[in-house]
Amino acid sequence: MIDYLILPLVAIVLLGGPILGIVAFFRMRGLQRRIEALEVELAGQATGPWAASAEIGEPGQKTEEAEGPPDEALESPDVEPAEGEEPELPEAAAVETGDRARSGEPAATKGNLEETVGARWAVWVGGLALALGGVFLVRYTIEQGLLGPAARILLGALFSLTLVALGEWTRRRGAAFSVGGFDSANVPSVLTAAGTLGGFATIYAAYQLYGFLGPVAAFLGLGFVAVATMAAALLHGPLLAALGIVSSFLVPFLVSSDEPSAVGLAAYAVAVSVAAFGVGRLRLWRWLAVIAALGLVFFGLLLFAVASPAERPVVGIYILVAWAVQFYVFVASLHPRSAAEPVPNDRVAVTLLALLLLLALIFALNESDAATIAGLALLVLVPFWSAHEWPAIRLVVPVSACVVVLGYAGWDLTMDTWRPLAGGMDTLQGVDPAVLPGYQQRMLSAYGILGLGIALLAGVFGFVGATRSASRVPLAFGGAFVPLAILGVSYGRTDFLDISLRYGITAFVLGTAYFSLASLFERRLPEGLPGRDGTVATCLVAAISALTLGLCMVLERGALTVALALMAPATALVYRWRPLPALRVLALVPALLWAARIGWDPAIVGDDLGSTPVFNWLTYGYGVPAAGFVLTAYLLGQQKRDRWLELSEGIAVVSVTAALALIGLHAIAPHQVFTPVDTLSEAALLVFLSGGVALGLLRLRTTSESRTLATAATVLGIIGMAAALAGLLGLFNPLLTGERIGSNVLFNKLLFAYLLTGLVYATLGFLSAGTRQVYSRAAYSVGGVLVFAWVTLTIRHWFHPAALDSGATSDAELYTYSAAWLAMGIATLAVGMVSGIRAVRLVSGVIIVLVVAKVFIVDMSSLTGALRALSFIGLGAVLVAIGLVYQRLLARQL
């Protein structure tokens, strides 16, 4: 890096970079006028046969005017060829077509193997070979001991200069060495690139290998070569420009110093970038300007690592200079300064300026004195004013708003920082100010007052700009949400999220002011004005947000969660009052905030949820928000159906399902709501809710119109079926786990877990039979399996009341299973016959098959005496009867 002692020398040497940029900017104005004139001329010649051969010379070269017929000939009508005749082609096109026809090459073929290898790769590899040849020549002299270090460096420099001179000589010979169509493999530019690489390597070798150059001289020499390479790109094309800018970025890493200078590095970065901007603007290479802008950001990050505490102001000045340079290059010089004219958003400019704002945020977070105050003020003033005057970069305002709030939130609140601001404390020597009464409060009050100043600055610039600029929506966003966010940050930092009437009242006043501004904008801004509705919507949403924040400041025990969720129906109500399209989108934002709050603390109010079923804090924290989201979907659905309504309906389904599940789990085990599911009752509740909510969605009138509701019904049903099979029949089956299910034979855990749940899924299959056959059959099957499991486990419980997994199976128990299963099969068959539902009859068939298998496999080997005979006799009689019933049914169908 560069020492302070040689800063004048640095300024003199690096002056060429800024001068080159300034010259490029002024030359660009003249070139733009020439290009516009040529475009007009070419547009007038577009119908003539010679228009295709018109050429525009390189900057600085004269363009010869083509001779041709007078202007009147341009207006002659086109003559279509007679039938059977070939259309006439311009001479150049005819020659090219004839050549391609003779060679057998298709006319539209681009870049074959011969062209790629022979015309392009050969030039590139040749240039690389020349560069390596110089390196190997120097290496040979070292190995043979022919030349000393000084002579080797001189030989490398002469070889590099020779290549550069050869590149310039071939460029001046024009078509002899520069063949059209091969700009990326242009011989003069490749030779010049090889020469500049050789010069770069020579200077670095003189510094690193032999010590002929000190850090300062090496730094200046390498920087000069890099800038000169970019300057040569004006004559030789983009290859040298890319080489120069990359070399410029490498220079600070190739040269080291024991005392690095932030001033020198900053000056070097600005000089190199201005030179690259000049070359890119002169040749209309936006990619080069973008790379240079990224280089400014890169060097800014490097400055944070290099700068000493005394040099930190240099970093701040560098960020301001970088903003000014990038703003001129990508905004002021490209877009008209017209505050009231709507123009497309320039994403490239916004992205590059946003990166500089992030640098400013890092600077603000690393400082804790007056520089931070000035920095945060500038982060409001500069981006807001820029977006006001140049609407093409209007989206930089939201970025600036976020950066300002983060910078304010990250402010270091130490005693040393706030000693001067608190007043009167610096006169006390040797006393710890932390123990003095009132000092802490004065410190925090100063923090709040400074935040108030920044909020007022953003509010004034934002809302005043919203009345005059085409960037009104982003400016209104910044003016509304910067004060609101700063109020929330100050509340958290000074009152520590406790109940605070002063902050709550401030939030309510702010919300009222936003409502008034919304009405004012609606009256003052003409209808149809671009951004009018968005501005009004932004103010309304900010008003709702302020009122919600105020509630959070004055309420407790889950009020934040409920207030965040109720922002959604409040926004939907405002939408009914003022049907602005933006409000449909913003009505979904509270759901994200509510989800974030739930993710942070699912219990909402801590461990004390209350012991009363239903009427507890979970109903307040989850039930009220769920009702709010349902109301939001209903209100949005009154206007129209779109994707925002579909999303709102999905949020409502999720919130209602979560609320019912948690309230139900609390009723089962009040102190184990947020623990993993580990009992039959908890698993059965979740299975029951999945099927129940799916059943309820199918009964809604709007489900047939809503893709979201229909999909939710299907997904919840499938999840419930899978959970029933895996959980109720497997993981939590009391026959396997031995879990106690109660002493009563009928009214116990099995009744809810299997019978009622099975009936829910059977009903789900019945309601979906007309639209989804596969889904309906699956639901019927799961319902039948659960009812079958209830009958079986109830019989098991009758014979083994202590635990289902203990005790031997008696003959009476086996016979009871057979009789009960057979009765179930008959009853199910009867239901299927009466209702005409084939799926139910299939379920009955499955049950009967199980009975047959059980009788022939189990009963034959286990039962003895009369029970075995009765088992087979009863089964045979029932099967004959069932066969007769099916025969009559099929006969009627025929």
Tab-separated table of C-alpha atoms in Angstrom, residues 23-267:
chain	number	residue	atom	x	y	z
A	23	VAL	CA	-12.114	13.187	-21.218
A	24	ALA	CA	-14.184	10.099	-21.949
A	25	PHE	CA	-17.332	11.643	-20.493
A	26	PHE	CA	-16.981	14.805	-22.607
A	27	ARG	CA	-16.126	12.883	-25.773
A	28	MET	CA	-19.157	10.730	-25.209
A	29	ARG	CA	-21.489	13.673	-25.666
A	30	GLY	CA	-20.103	14.353	-29.131
A	31	LEU	CA	-20.192	10.692	-30.089
A	32	GLN	CA	-23.816	10.416	-29.030
A	33	ARG	CA	-24.751	13.258	-31.344
A	34	ARG	CA	-22.848	11.592	-34.218
A	35	ILE	CA	-24.542	8.257	-33.566
A	36	GLU	CA	-27.989	9.876	-33.525
A	37	ALA	CA	-27.257	11.602	-36.839
A	38	LEU	CA	-26.040	8.340	-38.388
A	39	GLU	CA	-29.126	6.494	-37.119
A	40	VAL	CA	-31.371	9.072	-38.810
A	41	GLU	CA	-29.388	8.771	-42.017
A	42	LEU	CA	-29.437	4.966	-41.977
A	43	ALA	CA	-33.163	4.949	-41.239
A	44	GLY	CA	-33.722	6.942	-44.392
A	45	GLN	CA	-31.559	4.578	-46.447
A	46	ALA	CA	-33.121	1.371	-45.076
A	47	THR	CA	-35.024	0.623	-48.353
A	48	GLY	CA	-32.060	1.008	-50.655
A	49	PRO	CA	-29.964	-1.951	-51.832
A	50	TRP	CA	-26.783	-0.364	-50.427
A	51	ALA	CA	-28.103	0.178	-46.923
A	52	ALA	CA	-26.671	-3.114	-45.742
A	53	SER	CA	-23.154	-2.058	-46.670
A	54	ALA	CA	-23.160	1.192	-44.693
A	55	GLU	CA	-20.437	1.185	-42.042
A	56	ILE	CA	-19.751	3.353	-39.065
A	57	GLY	CA	-16.109	4.024	-38.404
A	58	GLU	CA	-14.311	3.726	-35.123
A	59	PRO	CA	-14.310	6.770	-32.847
A	60	GLY	CA	-11.724	9.219	-34.063
A	61	GLN	CA	-11.764	7.910	-37.659
A	62	LYS	CA	-13.495	9.534	-40.614
A	63	THR	CA	-16.350	7.684	-42.275
A	64	GLU	CA	-16.465	7.890	-46.042
A	65	GLU	CA	-19.870	8.559	-47.505
A	66	ALA	CA	-21.075	5.993	-49.955
A	67	GLU	CA	-21.909	7.223	-53.396
A	68	GLY	CA	-25.314	6.320	-54.688
A	69	PRO	CA	-28.470	7.594	-56.298
A	70	PRO	CA	-30.115	10.768	-55.040
A	71	ASP	CA	-32.468	10.781	-52.064
A	72	GLU	CA	-35.503	10.606	-54.340
A	73	ALA	CA	-34.558	7.043	-55.254
A	74	LEU	CA	-35.097	5.985	-51.663
A	75	GLU	CA	-38.803	6.562	-52.035
A	76	SER	CA	-39.257	4.328	-55.116
A	77	PRO	CA	-41.717	1.471	-54.551
A	78	ASP	CA	-40.431	-2.057	-54.142
A	79	VAL	CA	-40.847	-4.243	-57.255
A	80	GLU	CA	-41.790	-7.852	-56.610
A	81	PRO	CA	-40.133	-10.433	-58.889
A	82	ALA	CA	-42.250	-12.022	-61.555
A	83	GLU	CA	-43.338	-15.608	-61.171
A	84	GLY	CA	-40.469	-17.963	-61.767
A	85	GLU	CA	-37.810	-15.282	-61.324
A	86	GLU	CA	-35.327	-15.100	-58.487
A	87	PRO	CA	-35.361	-11.897	-56.420
A	88	GLU	CA	-32.439	-9.571	-56.957
A	89	LEU	CA	-29.886	-9.418	-54.170
A	90	PRO	CA	-27.352	-6.748	-53.338
A	91	GLU	CA	-23.993	-7.451	-54.907
A	92	ALA	CA	-22.252	-8.209	-51.661
A	93	ALA	CA	-24.987	-10.614	-50.580
A	94	ALA	CA	-24.952	-12.303	-53.977
A	95	VAL	CA	-21.211	-12.837	-53.852
A	96	GLU	CA	-21.442	-14.237	-50.320
A	97	THR	CA	-24.302	-16.550	-51.273
A	98	GLY	CA	-22.435	-17.754	-54.333
A	99	ASP	CA	-19.285	-18.483	-52.359
A	100	ARG	CA	-21.229	-20.461	-49.789
A	101	ALA	CA	-23.113	-22.346	-52.483
A	102	ARG	CA	-19.876	-23.370	-54.213
A	103	SER	CA	-18.331	-24.500	-50.950
A	104	GLY	CA	-21.434	-26.462	-49.977
A	105	GLU	CA	-21.816	-24.493	-46.711
A	106	PRO	CA	-25.352	-23.566	-45.604
A	107	ALA	CA	-26.034	-19.852	-45.684
A	108	ALA	CA	-27.082	-19.655	-42.032
A	109	THR	CA	-24.125	-21.640	-40.620
A	110	LYS	CA	-22.209	-19.841	-37.855
A	111	GLY	CA	-18.918	-20.758	-36.292
A	112	ASN	CA	-17.867	-24.158	-37.680
A	113	LEU	CA	-14.886	-26.110	-36.408
A	114	GLU	CA	-12.478	-24.600	-38.938
A	115	GLU	CA	-13.406	-21.074	-37.918
A	116	THR	CA	-13.194	-21.819	-34.200
A	117	VAL	CA	-9.871	-23.614	-34.268
A	118	GLY	CA	-8.100	-21.914	-37.126
A	119	ALA	CA	-9.314	-18.351	-36.850
A	120	ARG	CA	-9.898	-17.893	-33.132
A	121	TRP	CA	-8.065	-20.426	-31.003
A	122	ALA	CA	-4.904	-20.048	-33.038
A	123	VAL	CA	-4.793	-16.310	-32.286
A	124	TRP	CA	-5.545	-16.758	-28.597
A	125	VAL	CA	-3.018	-19.538	-28.105
A	126	GLY	CA	-0.493	-17.597	-30.150
A	127	GLY	CA	-0.834	-14.555	-27.895
A	128	LEU	CA	-0.453	-16.749	-24.820
A	129	ALA	CA	2.575	-18.396	-26.367
A	130	LEU	CA	4.179	-15.013	-26.961
A	131	ALA	CA	3.660	-14.008	-23.356
A	132	LEU	CA	5.007	-17.326	-22.073
A	133	GLY	CA	7.881	-17.092	-24.520
A	134	GLY	CA	9.105	-13.950	-22.793
A	135	VAL	CA	8.844	-15.687	-19.433
A	136	PHE	CA	10.738	-18.748	-20.654
A	137	LEU	CA	13.399	-16.537	-22.224
A	138	VAL	CA	14.035	-14.851	-18.895
A	139	ARG	CA	14.013	-18.247	-17.176
A	140	TYR	CA	16.584	-19.553	-19.649
A	141	THR	CA	18.921	-16.653	-18.886
A	142	ILE	CA	18.562	-17.409	-15.187
A	143	GLU	CA	19.299	-21.108	-15.597
A	144	GLN	CA	22.319	-20.473	-17.826
A	145	GLY	CA	23.604	-17.565	-15.775
A	146	LEU	CA	23.891	-15.466	-18.940
A	147	LEU	CA	22.465	-12.215	-17.602
A	148	GLY	CA	22.253	-10.539	-14.255
A	149	PRO	CA	19.008	-9.566	-12.520
A	150	ALA	CA	19.034	-6.043	-13.914
A	151	ALA	CA	19.560	-7.267	-17.463
A	152	ARG	CA	16.775	-9.817	-17.096
A	153	ILE	CA	14.311	-7.176	-15.958
A	154	LEU	CA	15.440	-4.907	-18.802
A	155	LEU	CA	15.063	-7.746	-21.307
A	156	GLY	CA	11.506	-8.444	-20.049
A	157	ALA	CA	10.581	-4.785	-20.289
A	158	LEU	CA	11.973	-4.514	-23.844
A	159	PHE	CA	10.108	-7.653	-24.910
A	160	SER	CA	6.848	-6.296	-23.485
A	161	LEU	CA	7.325	-2.932	-25.187
A	162	THR	CA	8.075	-4.732	-28.448
A	163	LEU	CA	4.793	-6.649	-28.258
A	164	VAL	CA	2.870	-3.460	-27.493
A	165	ALA	CA	4.548	-1.669	-30.373
A	166	LEU	CA	3.853	-4.617	-32.671
A	167	GLY	CA	0.202	-4.552	-31.630
A	168	GLU	CA	-0.043	-0.847	-32.456
A	169	TRP	CA	1.758	-1.352	-35.774
A	170	THR	CA	-0.610	-4.132	-36.839
A	171	ARG	CA	-3.605	-2.056	-35.758
A	172	ARG	CA	-2.528	0.798	-37.989
A	173	ARG	CA	-2.329	-1.585	-40.955
A	174	GLY	CA	-6.100	-1.986	-40.761
A	175	ALA	CA	-7.592	-4.856	-42.770
A	176	ALA	CA	-4.245	-6.586	-43.212
A	177	PHE	CA	-4.346	-7.800	-39.595
A	178	SER	CA	-7.883	-6.938	-38.364
A	179	VAL	CA	-10.386	-9.246	-40.051
A	180	GLY	CA	-14.070	-8.428	-39.671
A	181	GLY	CA	-16.166	-10.886	-37.690
A	182	PHE	CA	-13.296	-11.974	-35.430
A	183	ASP	CA	-13.253	-9.152	-32.874
A	184	SER	CA	-12.713	-11.557	-29.984
A	185	ALA	CA	-9.574	-12.929	-31.695
A	186	ASN	CA	-8.264	-9.669	-33.099
A	187	VAL	CA	-4.508	-9.989	-33.761
A	188	PRO	CA	-3.501	-6.416	-32.737
A	189	SER	CA	-5.434	-6.607	-29.465
A	190	VAL	CA	-3.985	-10.032	-28.612
A	191	LEU	CA	-0.438	-8.777	-29.223
A	192	THR	CA	-1.064	-5.714	-27.077
A	193	ALA	CA	-2.589	-7.833	-24.326
A	194	ALA	CA	0.448	-10.100	-24.322
A	195	GLY	CA	2.680	-7.038	-24.048
A	196	THR	CA	0.755	-5.535	-21.131
A	197	LEU	CA	0.811	-8.866	-19.308
A	198	GLY	CA	4.542	-9.001	-19.832
A	199	GLY	CA	4.948	-5.480	-18.480
A	200	PHE	CA	2.827	-6.335	-15.466
A	201	ALA	CA	4.938	-9.431	-14.759
A	202	THR	CA	8.184	-7.520	-15.276
A	203	ILE	CA	7.322	-4.839	-12.725
A	204	TYR	CA	6.151	-7.419	-10.227
A	205	ALA	CA	9.348	-9.450	-10.685
A	206	ALA	CA	11.468	-6.338	-10.176
A	207	TYR	CA	9.644	-5.779	-6.894
A	208	GLN	CA	9.121	-9.275	-5.514
A	209	LEU	CA	12.105	-11.280	-6.860
A	210	TYR	CA	14.978	-8.825	-6.991
A	211	GLY	CA	13.952	-5.908	-4.779
A	212	PHE	CA	14.755	-3.284	-7.453
A	213	LEU	CA	11.509	-1.484	-6.669
A	214	GLY	CA	10.071	-0.537	-3.319
A	215	PRO	CA	6.392	-1.001	-2.422
A	216	VAL	CA	5.483	2.518	-3.492
A	217	ALA	CA	7.180	2.350	-6.870
A	218	ALA	CA	5.814	-1.133	-7.556
A	219	PHE	CA	2.320	-0.056	-6.613
A	220	LEU	CA	2.473	2.971	-8.882
A	221	GLY	CA	4.015	1.015	-11.738
A	222	LEU	CA	1.467	-1.799	-11.620
A	223	GLY	CA	-1.381	0.696	-11.320
A	224	PHE	CA	-0.059	2.653	-14.294
A	225	VAL	CA	0.108	-0.486	-16.440
A	226	ALA	CA	-3.432	-1.477	-15.438
A	227	VAL	CA	-4.857	1.949	-16.257
A	228	ALA	CA	-2.842	2.159	-19.495
A	229	THR	CA	-4.238	-1.243	-20.492
A	230	MET	CA	-7.761	0.057	-20.105
A	231	ALA	CA	-6.813	3.164	-22.093
A	232	ALA	CA	-5.475	0.961	-24.877
A	233	ALA	CA	-8.879	-0.733	-24.966
A	234	LEU	CA	-10.198	2.417	-26.651
A	235	LEU	CA	-8.175	1.352	-29.703
A	236	HIS	CA	-7.945	-2.430	-29.364
A	237	GLY	CA	-11.331	-3.537	-28.039
A	238	PRO	CA	-12.875	-5.183	-24.958
A	239	LEU	CA	-10.186	-7.821	-24.401
A	240	LEU	CA	-7.759	-5.234	-23.066
A	241	ALA	CA	-10.456	-3.532	-21.027
A	242	ALA	CA	-11.230	-6.782	-19.196
A	243	LEU	CA	-7.528	-7.473	-18.714
A	244	GLY	CA	-6.929	-3.983	-17.367
A	245	ILE	CA	-9.731	-3.961	-14.851
A	246	VAL	CA	-8.846	-7.418	-13.514
A	247	SER	CA	-5.195	-6.415	-13.227
A	248	SER	CA	-6.216	-3.299	-11.337
A	249	PHE	CA	-8.041	-5.375	-8.748
A	250	LEU	CA	-4.986	-7.589	-8.244
A	251	VAL	CA	-2.472	-4.809	-7.657
A	252	PRO	CA	-3.176	-4.224	-3.925
A	253	PHE	CA	-2.720	-7.948	-3.266
A	254	LEU	CA	0.554	-8.167	-5.179
A	255	VAL	CA	2.263	-5.337	-3.298
A	256	SER	CA	2.531	-5.380	0.470
A	257	SER	CA	3.565	-2.722	2.965
A	258	ASP	CA	4.317	-2.635	6.646
A	259	GLU	CA	2.266	0.557	7.009
A	260	PRO	CA	-0.765	0.315	4.724
A	261	SER	CA	-2.510	3.569	3.971
A	262	ALA	CA	-6.288	3.785	3.676
A	263	VAL	CA	-5.927	7.136	1.911
A	264	GLY	CA	-3.665	5.661	-0.760
A	265	LEU	CA	-5.893	2.637	-1.327
A	266	ALA	CA	-8.997	4.811	-1.549
A	267	ALA	CA	-7.346	7.171	-4.043
